[in-house]
Amino acid sequence: LHEASVDQPDLTVRDVGEFGLIARLQADLETRLGLASNGAVPGLVLGIGDDAAIWEPTPGAQQVVTTDALVEDVHFRLGTTSWSDLGWKALAVNVSDIAAMGARPRHALVTLGLTPQTRLADLRELYRGLAELAERFDLSVIGGDVVSAPVFVLSVTVIGESNGPLLRRDAGRPGDLVAVTGALGASMGGLRLLEQGSSSSPEADRLRQAHLRPLPRVAEGQALVRAGLRCAMDLSDGLLGDTTRLCERSGVGALLEAERVPVDPALLAAFGGEARSIAIAGGEDYELLCAGPPAALDQARSALAALDTPLTVVGRLIERPAGDPAVRLVDALGQPFALAAGSWDHFRG
Amino acid sequence: LHEASVDQPDLTVRDVGEFGLIARLQADLETRLGLASNGAVPGLVLGIGDDAAIWEPTPGAQQVVTTDALVEDVHFRLGTTSWSDLGWKALAVNVSDIAAMGARPRHALVTLGLTPQTRLADLRELYRGLAELAERFDLSVIGGDVVSAPVFVLSVTVIGESNGPLLRRDAGRPGDLVAVTGALGASMGGLRLLEQGSSSSPEADRLRQAHLRPLPRVAEGQALVRAGLRCAMDLSDGLLGDTTRLCERSGVGALLEAERVPVDPALLAAFGGEARSIAIAGGEDYELLCAGPPAALDQARSALAALDTPLTVVGRLIERPAGDPAVRLVDALGQPFALAAGSWDHFRG
């Protein structure tokens, strides 16, 4: 495939057919990652090439599975996203869901919906980004499907496992503190910069990178479990929206203090006064949102410090408010905090 | 949802939004199947509604996973396929892959790519067909994703397990007999009748049903394992094409005797002299193709007789032929068997 791509940069999916394509991409993955279809991956019994893949669960481990699809011109535009970034992100958002359970990712399935005009060279780039993420988080691609489609579609399933308790959205209790890992808003800031096509600076580069290549908090999720936490989810739709969902699943309400929300420093540098609103309302940060008793959160903060990841309390869970919205955003005096206009709807279109 | 559909038959995905849709479909599935999102399904720890689903593997069981996607106007047309048949088939083709491993299906993930115009009433029908298949083969829908797409896309992942050995494509050896379950060709015959829009008869109805609602051979796959077989796959692309793939994975060749291939009686009635060629070249029968020593095949035939499923020897594996095609199709005298014109290319378009 490498030589073909170099010699025939315009070779398309139509030229090689479904089976030719699968064989080439598989060979590519194996070369890049040392992934063999049989035996080389711990626990993997049979990979790509049969009716189904087979793995041996670690004895006593619960298995965890999640799936997320990305559609061209709905979730990404090939004008602002490179193929390799797209491969990274499609896998990263699924790995983030596994991280948010406190589990370790093991295996991935990748389904591609391709137009006949899709170039092989671009798919190689896609698999390069995908393999970089897989390598970093030690997971392997064990199966998938390739179909024709009118636009590019990427549907990824990731399977993980855990021998301990897991983090759930429905385990929040009134009195729990609410905290987030890292700092928020960089991804939405990066998306705005990408859409504006604005110039280069270290801050702008960092924000764009945060949007294009999010880093799932895999070690952090497992550390939260070990610290005694039982309630978490990942931040994909923004702090306000995701806290609302956690509250709905747990049957509680929440008070979030806007001034406590950790704002990404590059976001502050690039967006100034609007940065806090972007951090609160923006999505796709793939940080972890968690809730638990103060003592467990203290333990978790120490554990995450060892990973160089801050854990910041941003509010607390309360009894479910009758009638009122589940989540209230307040300032330091307990008064409603007003978000900057436009920050809320950007992702929702 | 039921009342909404009755009162507002034209309610669309756009009207209810992603979260409204997921809640409605989930409630629908739970009502229909008694599937709860927590606890009611054996082995299921946490179903739809969190970042990921959690299950407990049966101790000592290997886990098996497969995924298959269907795209509107590529794999089906809503003109000739009803929504409920589509739901059935999307799950059935994945369950068939699990059956072909000799495993039992357990859990499914369903990803929908929907246009904003998709009607809720149609999605309810889709889920009705899906739930009928799930109920029949005792598996539960534990997760998925809903995204916007320019055409309807359905991507399904099924997870199964087995405490015994599994059936693989690469386990064929020279000297093994090759056999198929059931009778072949009904699905392709049914597709032709659907495209011709031809009139009703018991045979025509049976053929159309075979195409629209294939029955995966789940009990049969497990019986093949118990009988000592180790090599099988399901027939999705037709006997010739799939035998070629089995041979490639096993590093062998095959001789298939055309006159031994079991032809579906309804296909014979409807297509006469062309029926045998359709049975040999046609796809989507979702019968099992297996290979093994004569004694194991004898055992398997007895075991499958108890399930009322015939197992018919159609050829044998040989040393890989140098240069020649992996599979040779011959008549009773060992001479090349010529397929009726057109039977081979129908599915390949």
XYZ file of C-alpha atoms in Angstrom:
698
model
C 0.000 0.000 0.000
C 2.814 2.376 0.840
C 4.376 2.022 -2.574
C 1.004 2.129 -4.267
C 0.229 5.393 -2.487
C 3.515 6.916 -3.483
C 3.338 5.745 -7.073
C -0.403 6.262 -7.508
C -1.450 9.036 -5.164
C -4.933 9.129 -6.689
C -5.743 5.439 -6.241
C -9.304 5.248 -4.891
C -11.494 2.799 -3.041
C -13.198 2.008 -6.346
C -9.832 0.940 -7.801
C -9.004 -1.670 -5.138
C -12.467 -2.903 -3.998
C -13.616 -3.795 -0.500
C -11.417 -6.836 0.076
C -8.329 -5.199 -1.385
C -8.912 -2.231 0.859
C -9.349 -4.276 4.041
C -6.213 -6.295 3.313
C -4.196 -3.121 2.731
C -5.418 -1.282 5.816
C -4.912 -4.350 7.976
C -1.363 -4.827 6.713
C -0.746 -1.170 7.378
C -1.995 -1.394 10.969
C 0.038 -4.514 11.625
C 3.205 -2.962 10.272
C 2.695 0.221 12.220
C 1.661 -1.217 15.552
C 3.126 -4.689 15.451
C -0.510 -5.806 15.658
C -0.875 -9.291 14.336
C -4.257 -10.719 13.488
C -3.497 -13.668 15.764
C -1.897 -13.992 19.129
C 0.372 -10.957 19.418
C -2.075 -8.850 21.443
C -2.492 -9.945 25.087
C -5.880 -11.602 25.556
C -6.695 -11.520 21.847
C -7.421 -14.980 20.433
C -8.522 -14.070 16.899
C -8.528 -10.646 15.210
C -9.528 -9.319 11.797
C -10.371 -11.835 9.058
C -13.003 -14.201 10.447
C -16.766 -13.865 11.004
C -16.055 -12.399 14.446
C -13.095 -11.563 16.676
C -12.427 -13.526 19.877
C -10.866 -12.364 23.124
C -10.268 -13.851 26.582
C -11.479 -11.528 29.336
C -9.132 -11.090 32.290
C -10.535 -13.490 34.929
C -13.115 -11.748 37.086
C -13.132 -8.581 34.977
C -16.346 -6.849 34.013
C -16.465 -5.937 30.337
C -17.387 -2.441 29.160
C -18.485 -1.362 25.670
C -19.274 1.937 23.965
C -19.870 3.102 20.402
C -19.815 6.503 18.687
C -20.238 7.454 15.050
C -18.942 10.483 13.138
C -20.526 11.653 9.881
C -18.909 13.978 7.334
C -20.386 17.496 7.330
C -22.283 16.684 10.541
C -19.454 16.024 13.022
C -16.455 17.157 11.005
C -15.499 18.838 7.748
C -12.593 17.530 5.758
C -11.737 21.176 5.082
C -10.819 21.864 8.728
C -9.917 18.344 9.917
C -7.065 16.295 8.499
C -7.590 12.574 7.911
C -5.075 11.625 10.595
C -6.710 13.927 13.168
C -10.071 12.416 12.277
C -8.737 8.900 12.907
C -7.296 9.990 16.246
C -10.474 11.723 17.366
C -12.927 9.011 16.291
C -11.068 6.551 18.499
C -10.344 9.095 21.266
C -14.000 9.953 21.910
C -14.783 6.270 22.405
C -11.738 5.685 24.597
C -12.902 8.679 26.654
C -16.199 6.886 27.342
C -14.257 3.864 28.617
C -12.052 6.186 30.717
C -15.206 7.766 32.178
C -16.234 4.339 33.492
C -12.866 3.933 35.231
C -12.050 1.008 32.938
C -9.062 0.292 30.708
C -9.626 0.201 26.919
C -8.644 -3.066 25.215
C -10.116 -3.574 21.751
C -11.638 -1.435 18.995
C -13.858 -2.134 15.985
C -13.782 0.373 13.133
C -16.559 0.623 10.534
C -15.929 2.838 7.518
C -18.629 4.150 5.184
C -16.715 5.226 2.075
C -17.569 6.933 -1.183
C -16.000 5.279 -4.252
C -13.896 8.437 -4.697
C -12.195 8.118 -1.294
C -8.437 8.069 -1.857
C -6.377 5.218 -0.416
C -3.688 7.682 0.596
C -6.248 9.520 2.748
C -7.385 6.304 4.412
C -3.770 5.509 5.219
C -3.575 8.872 6.943
C -6.801 8.106 8.826
C -5.316 4.841 10.045
C -2.085 6.576 11.005
C -3.959 8.878 13.407
C -6.052 6.017 14.665
C -2.956 3.891 15.270
C -1.207 6.711 17.125
C -4.088 6.910 19.598
C -4.305 3.119 19.827
C -0.600 2.837 20.523
C -0.666 5.545 23.175
C -3.502 3.858 25.072
C -2.451 0.296 24.334
C -5.505 -0.919 22.482
C -5.827 -2.918 19.286
C -8.179 -2.880 16.308
C -9.736 -6.356 16.194
C -12.512 -5.956 13.622
C -14.917 -3.741 11.740
C -16.717 -3.375 8.454
C -16.256 -1.441 5.217
C -19.336 -0.318 3.281
C -20.222 2.155 0.544
C -21.919 5.380 1.616
C -22.823 8.721 0.036
C -20.617 10.606 2.530
C -17.732 9.512 4.734
C -18.934 7.779 7.936
C -16.777 6.428 10.739
C -18.418 4.258 13.413
C -16.157 3.036 16.207
C -16.834 0.586 19.043
C -14.401 0.216 21.943
C -14.387 -2.594 24.501
C -12.659 -2.233 27.842
C -12.533 -4.022 31.139
C -12.068 -3.547 34.846
C -11.534 -5.811 37.826
C -12.780 -3.190 40.273
C -15.885 -1.052 40.736
C -16.871 1.266 37.896
C -17.871 4.912 37.610
C -21.534 5.530 36.773
C -23.636 8.585 36.038
C -26.357 7.453 38.426
C -24.204 7.212 41.566
C -24.316 10.892 42.586
C -25.860 11.769 45.991
C -26.929 15.097 47.542
C -23.963 16.511 49.465
C -21.396 15.141 46.990
C -18.887 17.652 45.689
C -18.672 18.025 41.892
C -15.212 18.244 40.300
C -13.547 18.253 36.880
C -10.129 17.112 35.686
C -7.827 19.492 33.816
C -9.073 22.818 32.484
C -12.083 23.462 30.257
C -12.929 25.290 27.063
C -9.817 24.670 24.973
C -11.644 22.476 22.468
C -14.407 24.979 21.775
C -11.861 27.792 21.558
C -9.904 25.676 19.087
C -12.995 25.011 16.988
C -13.707 28.740 16.740
C -10.144 29.434 15.659
C -10.333 26.655 13.069
C -13.537 28.104 11.651
C -12.065 31.619 11.589
C -8.887 30.292 9.951
C -6.914 32.669 12.167
C -3.172 33.038 12.434
C -0.625 31.013 14.338
C 0.498 31.516 17.926
C 1.487 29.022 20.633
C -1.914 29.550 22.333
C -3.891 29.195 19.112
C -1.947 26.035 18.241
C -2.683 24.560 21.660
C -6.409 25.299 21.353
C -6.674 23.827 17.863
C -4.743 20.766 19.014
C -7.148 20.358 21.958
C -10.060 20.274 19.512
C -8.431 18.030 16.922
C -6.522 15.593 19.146
C -8.262 15.326 22.537
C -6.457 13.168 25.090
C -8.830 10.817 26.913
C -8.277 10.644 30.687
C -7.700 6.920 30.940
C -5.263 6.787 33.864
C -7.290 9.468 35.651
C -10.541 7.488 35.455
C -8.913 4.459 37.032
C -7.322 6.659 39.718
C -10.750 8.092 40.587
C -12.055 4.562 41.220
C -9.065 3.700 43.413
C -9.633 6.903 45.399
C -13.137 5.670 46.217
C -15.221 7.683 43.745
C -18.187 5.948 42.075
C -19.818 8.703 40.012
C -18.346 10.193 36.815
C -18.880 10.845 33.135
C -16.815 12.466 30.404
C -17.373 16.037 29.260
C -18.435 15.788 25.630
C -21.373 18.226 25.488
C -20.098 20.869 27.928
C -20.105 21.258 31.702
C -23.673 22.589 31.941
C -25.266 20.018 29.656
C -23.323 17.069 31.004
C -23.898 18.013 34.664
C -27.607 18.129 33.823
C -27.433 14.578 32.496
C -25.523 13.319 35.522
C -28.165 14.936 37.740
C -31.027 13.374 35.775
C -29.507 9.906 36.015
C -28.735 10.335 39.738
C -32.077 11.968 40.594
C -30.404 15.035 42.129
C -29.773 18.703 41.381
C -26.498 20.651 41.260
C -25.131 24.062 42.110
C -22.153 25.012 39.930
C -19.989 27.999 40.871
C -18.904 29.715 37.674
C -15.796 31.311 39.209
C -14.445 27.932 40.314
C -14.472 26.446 36.822
C -10.843 25.964 35.697
C -10.399 27.904 32.461
C -7.700 26.790 30.053
C -4.891 29.431 30.149
C -4.554 29.459 26.360
C -8.296 30.109 26.113
C -7.951 33.057 28.488
C -5.089 34.448 26.418
C -7.025 34.129 23.160
C -10.576 34.966 24.238
C -10.183 37.179 27.349
C -13.467 38.006 29.060
C -15.452 35.479 27.077
C -13.185 32.595 28.066
C -15.049 31.587 31.248
C -18.360 31.323 29.431
C -16.746 29.214 26.715
C -15.223 26.939 29.374
C -18.611 26.467 31.056
C -20.770 25.986 27.964
C -18.322 24.550 25.427
C -18.104 20.869 24.598
C -15.674 18.164 23.487
C -13.120 18.742 26.233
C -13.160 15.024 27.124
C -12.155 15.882 30.678
C -13.854 13.875 33.442
C -16.721 15.211 35.524
C -17.052 13.419 38.871
C -18.972 13.607 42.112
C -18.317 12.174 45.560
C -17.949 12.811 49.265
C -15.304 15.432 50.226
C -12.899 12.835 51.668
C -12.899 10.752 48.492
C -12.358 13.885 46.395
C -9.358 14.814 48.577
C -7.893 11.365 47.946
C -8.623 11.665 44.242
C -6.917 15.058 44.056
C -3.733 13.599 45.525
C -3.863 10.609 43.195
C -4.352 12.804 40.112
C -1.559 15.146 41.224
C 0.770 12.193 40.739
C -0.412 12.143 37.103
C 0.101 15.945 36.808
C -3.639 16.359 36.295
C -5.490 18.936 38.401
C -8.858 18.023 39.915
C -10.954 21.100 40.723
C -14.160 21.273 42.754
C -16.721 23.334 40.801
C -19.894 22.800 42.850
C -22.008 20.304 44.721
C -24.994 18.029 44.310
C -28.214 18.942 46.114
C -31.683 17.480 46.547
C -33.507 17.462 43.222
C -35.169 20.862 42.896
C -38.916 20.656 42.237
C -39.797 22.548 39.076
C -36.456 24.363 38.772
C -33.789 23.309 36.267
C -31.602 20.475 37.609
C -28.460 22.624 37.422
C -28.065 26.191 38.676
C -25.002 28.191 37.677
C -24.130 30.799 40.306
C -21.396 33.313 41.120
C -19.425 33.460 44.394
C -22.344 35.239 46.101
C -24.867 32.593 45.040
C -26.459 34.849 42.407
C -27.259 33.519 38.908
C -24.223 33.729 36.610
C -25.006 34.939 33.091
C -23.033 33.329 30.275
C -21.670 35.534 27.503
C -24.090 35.649 24.572
C -23.476 32.959 21.969
C -21.284 30.690 24.075
C -24.112 28.258 24.736
C -25.399 27.635 21.240
C -22.185 27.331 19.330
C -22.006 23.533 19.369
C -25.741 23.121 19.068
C -25.978 25.042 15.803
C -44.273 7.183 21.850
C -47.094 4.854 20.927
C -49.705 7.521 21.496
C -47.582 10.154 19.838
C -47.256 7.955 16.760
C -50.950 7.328 16.586
C -51.912 10.952 17.147
C -49.084 12.443 15.078
C -48.141 9.916 12.425
C -45.819 12.413 10.748
C -43.752 13.264 13.827
C -40.089 13.255 12.715
C -36.659 12.974 14.267
C -36.314 16.735 13.889
C -39.415 17.233 16.064
C -38.177 15.257 19.067
C -34.376 15.699 18.918
C -31.670 13.140 19.689
C -32.316 12.714 23.413
C -36.081 12.590 23.001
C -35.651 9.951 20.344
C -33.295 7.762 22.400
C -35.609 7.934 25.423
C -38.618 6.948 23.299
C -36.915 4.069 21.501
C -35.458 2.756 24.748
C -38.846 2.877 26.481
C -40.308 1.094 23.484
C -37.707 -1.685 23.600
C -38.152 -2.112 27.345
C -41.926 -2.345 27.069
C -41.730 -4.792 24.206
C -39.029 -7.080 25.507
C -39.155 -6.529 29.232
C -35.612 -5.233 28.772
C -34.692 -2.977 31.626
C -31.675 -0.716 31.449
C -30.428 -2.230 34.703
C -30.312 -5.707 36.052
C -33.140 -7.526 34.308
C -30.950 -9.147 31.639
C -28.753 -12.022 32.889
C -25.130 -10.901 33.088
C -25.961 -7.287 32.227
C -24.756 -4.848 34.889
C -25.557 -1.530 33.197
C -27.367 -0.921 29.903
C -28.336 2.146 27.875
C -27.892 5.582 29.472
C -24.298 5.816 30.708
C -20.989 6.447 28.942
C -20.683 2.713 28.311
C -22.562 -0.500 29.029
C -21.190 -3.095 31.475
C -21.593 -6.855 31.464
C -20.210 -9.784 33.465
C -18.823 -12.511 31.199
C -19.759 -16.064 32.104
C -16.709 -17.361 34.041
C -14.198 -18.927 31.685
C -16.085 -17.869 28.555
C -14.314 -16.413 25.558
C -16.004 -13.290 24.229
C -16.833 -12.864 20.546
C -17.666 -9.622 18.701
C -18.767 -8.711 15.185
C -20.091 -5.601 13.461
C -21.948 -4.963 10.197
C -23.378 -1.789 8.731
C -26.250 -1.300 6.275
C -26.614 1.861 4.183
C -29.806 3.006 2.426
C -29.698 2.558 -1.372
C -26.502 0.502 -1.029
C -27.701 -2.496 1.029
C -31.441 -1.952 0.986
C -34.133 0.214 -0.555
C -36.992 1.398 1.580
C -39.187 0.760 -1.473
C -38.721 -3.028 -1.303
C -37.846 -3.463 2.413
C -40.181 -2.586 5.261
C -38.751 -0.883 8.337
C -39.476 -3.872 10.541
C -37.803 -6.292 8.097
C -34.801 -3.968 8.014
C -34.537 -4.034 11.813
C -34.751 -7.821 11.807
C -32.159 -8.250 9.081
C -29.622 -5.746 10.438
C -29.493 -7.702 13.676
C -29.822 -11.119 11.991
C -26.722 -10.723 9.819
C -24.644 -9.939 12.909
C -26.162 -12.780 14.931
C -25.309 -15.040 11.990
C -21.631 -14.105 12.361
C -21.781 -15.090 16.041
C -23.564 -18.336 15.077
C -20.804 -19.041 12.554
C -18.263 -18.983 15.400
C -20.295 -21.555 17.337
C -20.984 -18.959 20.046
C -24.213 -17.731 21.626
C -25.225 -14.092 21.026
C -25.688 -11.987 24.169
C -25.680 -8.234 23.628
C -26.203 -5.801 20.746
C -25.304 -2.155 20.116
C -27.352 -0.279 17.520
C -26.122 2.913 15.861
C -28.604 4.854 13.733
C -27.696 7.503 11.191
C -30.926 9.400 10.591
C -32.078 12.170 8.303
C -34.135 14.864 10.065
C -37.141 13.731 8.006
C -37.103 10.188 9.394
C -40.533 9.479 10.888
C -40.749 8.257 14.478
C -43.448 5.785 13.464
C -41.000 4.188 11.011
C -38.281 3.924 13.675
C -40.778 2.218 15.963
C -41.349 -0.320 13.198
C -37.583 -0.767 12.812
C -37.276 -1.471 16.520
C -40.219 -3.864 16.391
C -38.399 -6.040 13.833
C -35.150 -5.730 15.736
C -36.854 -6.719 18.991
C -38.515 -9.730 17.351
C -35.119 -11.061 16.299
C -33.603 -10.203 19.690
C -36.395 -11.971 21.538
C -36.136 -15.070 19.366
C -32.397 -15.409 19.978
C -32.414 -14.126 23.538
C -30.169 -11.112 23.176
C -30.547 -7.576 24.477
C -29.759 -4.126 23.122
C -27.340 -2.579 25.622
C -26.150 0.553 23.837
C -25.603 2.460 20.625
C -25.522 5.935 19.161
C -27.863 8.195 17.198
C -26.390 10.654 14.695
C -27.552 12.778 11.778
C -26.737 11.489 8.300
C -27.698 12.317 4.716
C -29.182 8.812 4.209
C -30.387 6.176 6.631
C -27.491 4.141 8.098
C -27.738 1.256 10.531
C -24.554 -0.049 12.170
C -24.937 -2.999 14.522
C -22.413 -4.683 16.809
C -23.172 -8.021 18.479
C -21.224 -9.570 21.342
C -21.462 -13.270 22.121
C -19.637 -15.828 24.189
C -18.695 -19.454 24.393
C -17.203 -21.717 27.023
C -16.008 -24.222 24.450
C -13.869 -24.219 21.315
C -14.923 -21.934 18.462
C -15.377 -22.320 14.718
C -12.801 -20.534 12.568
C -12.301 -19.998 8.857
C -8.642 -20.958 9.069
C -9.117 -24.439 10.536
C -9.795 -26.315 7.268
C -7.397 -29.121 6.259
C -6.926 -31.071 2.999
C -9.153 -34.151 3.154
C -11.897 -32.414 5.139
C -15.383 -32.723 3.717
C -17.229 -29.457 3.017
C -20.899 -29.220 4.023
C -23.711 -26.680 4.268
C -26.734 -26.425 6.548
C -30.244 -26.121 5.095
C -30.801 -25.385 1.411
C -29.350 -22.560 -0.659
C -30.529 -19.873 -3.040
C -33.835 -18.843 -1.461
C -32.574 -15.372 -0.517
C -31.330 -14.510 -3.994
C -34.505 -15.901 -5.532
C -36.484 -13.744 -3.131
C -34.483 -10.648 -4.027
C -35.185 -11.200 -7.727
C -38.903 -11.587 -7.052
C -38.891 -8.428 -4.928
C -37.209 -6.491 -7.716
C -39.625 -7.860 -10.315
C -42.576 -7.069 -8.026
C -44.130 -10.348 -9.138
C -47.320 -11.938 -7.938
C -48.067 -13.940 -4.832
C -47.724 -17.713 -4.389
C -46.647 -19.806 -1.401
C -43.239 -20.374 -3.036
C -42.754 -16.707 -3.894
C -43.726 -15.696 -0.352
C -41.223 -18.159 1.109
C -38.410 -16.860 -1.102
C -39.125 -13.223 -0.300
C -39.305 -14.072 3.399
C -35.930 -15.826 3.162
C -34.413 -12.639 1.765
C -36.121 -10.220 4.150
C -36.056 -12.203 7.405
C -33.113 -14.631 7.351
C -32.905 -16.962 10.347
C -29.377 -17.200 11.719
C -28.248 -20.760 12.559
C -27.412 -20.173 16.208
C -28.264 -23.583 17.672
C -26.681 -25.246 14.632
C -23.343 -23.465 15.091
C -23.104 -24.634 18.686
C -24.090 -28.165 17.654
C -21.276 -28.212 15.071
C -18.760 -27.408 17.825
C -20.110 -30.156 20.082
C -19.877 -32.606 17.190
C -16.157 -31.873 16.980
C -16.048 -29.501 14.008
C -13.638 -26.546 14.181
C -13.976 -24.873 10.769
C -17.018 -22.877 9.644
C -18.283 -19.533 8.383
C -21.683 -18.189 7.422
C -22.831 -17.931 3.815
C -23.328 -14.232 3.170
C -21.684 -13.788 -0.232
C -22.626 -17.106 -1.812
C -21.209 -20.629 -1.724
C -18.513 -20.029 -4.353
C -17.255 -16.754 -2.936
C -17.387 -17.822 0.694
C -15.713 -21.190 0.037
C -12.936 -19.239 -1.680
C -12.465 -17.153 1.456
C -12.457 -20.177 3.729
C -9.819 -21.755 1.469
C -7.672 -18.620 1.481
C -7.743 -18.415 5.278
C -7.019 -22.147 5.646
C -4.349 -22.249 2.938
C -6.138 -25.002 1.003
C -8.190 -25.524 -2.160
C -11.664 -27.012 -2.614
C -13.589 -29.145 -5.055
C -17.326 -28.416 -4.969
C -19.766 -30.779 -6.698
C -22.554 -28.702 -8.187
C -25.105 -31.532 -8.199
C -24.701 -32.078 -4.464
C -25.609 -28.513 -3.529
C -29.007 -28.560 -1.762
C -31.335 -26.298 -3.736
C -34.256 -24.725 -1.932
C -37.470 -26.439 -3.173
C -39.313 -23.118 -3.516
C -36.434 -21.839 -5.640
C -36.714 -24.890 -7.897
C -40.457 -24.328 -8.245
C -40.020 -20.660 -9.126
C -36.815 -20.681 -11.206
C -36.618 -24.218 -12.663
C -33.390 -24.894 -14.547
C -31.677 -21.779 -13.288
C -32.287 -22.655 -9.629
C -29.059 -24.641 -9.098
C -26.890 -21.842 -10.414
C -28.682 -19.355 -8.179
C -28.156 -21.645 -5.181
C -24.435 -21.933 -5.924
C -23.703 -18.290 -6.736
C -26.359 -16.423 -4.737
C -25.676 -14.749 -1.414
C -27.321 -13.822 1.876
C -28.570 -17.315 2.728
C -26.958 -17.120 6.187
C -26.646 -20.878 6.248
C -23.416 -22.283 7.721
C -20.572 -23.588 5.591
C -18.340 -26.018 7.494
C -15.433 -28.378 6.918
C -14.128 -31.331 8.899
C -13.136 -34.975 8.910
C -15.851 -37.422 7.736
C -16.472 -38.822 11.231
C -17.084 -35.374 12.741
C -19.420 -34.514 9.865
C -21.391 -37.708 10.497
C -21.777 -36.711 14.135
C -22.755 -33.197 13.134
C -25.392 -34.493 10.715
C -27.037 -36.486 13.517
C -26.901 -33.510 15.887
C -28.452 -31.181 13.323
C -31.156 -33.733 12.464
C -32.387 -33.259 16.038
C -32.836 -29.565 15.156
C -34.633 -30.480 11.892
C -31.776 -28.907 9.939
C -30.191 -30.892 7.119
C -26.390 -30.910 6.749
C -25.293 -31.777 3.216
C -21.783 -32.595 2.001
C -21.064 -30.538 -1.137
C -17.362 -31.182 -1.702
C -13.967 -31.529 -0.072
C -10.839 -29.574 0.736
C -7.665 -30.385 -1.178
C -4.060 -29.247 -1.215
C -3.860 -25.638 -2.342
C -3.655 -25.725 -6.140
C -0.663 -23.808 -7.528
C -1.821 -21.139 -9.956
C -5.390 -22.488 -10.304
C -8.340 -20.829 -8.588
C -8.744 -21.980 -4.972
C -12.200 -23.435 -5.670
C -13.179 -25.642 -8.586
C -16.866 -26.296 -9.265
C -17.390 -29.657 -10.974
C -20.206 -31.971 -12.054
C -20.612 -35.612 -11.000
C -18.001 -36.645 -13.598
C -15.438 -34.160 -12.353
C -15.879 -31.865 -15.349
C -16.177 -28.075 -14.869
C -19.759 -27.052 -14.107
C -20.936 -23.932 -15.951
C -23.226 -21.600 -14.010
C -26.238 -20.123 -15.780
C -25.384 -16.710 -17.220
C -26.074 -13.830 -14.852
C -26.357 -15.842 -11.660
C -22.873 -14.889 -10.534
C -22.977 -11.122 -10.910
C -26.396 -10.360 -9.555
C -25.298 -9.385 -6.055
C -22.129 -7.737 -7.220
C -23.940 -5.298 -9.491
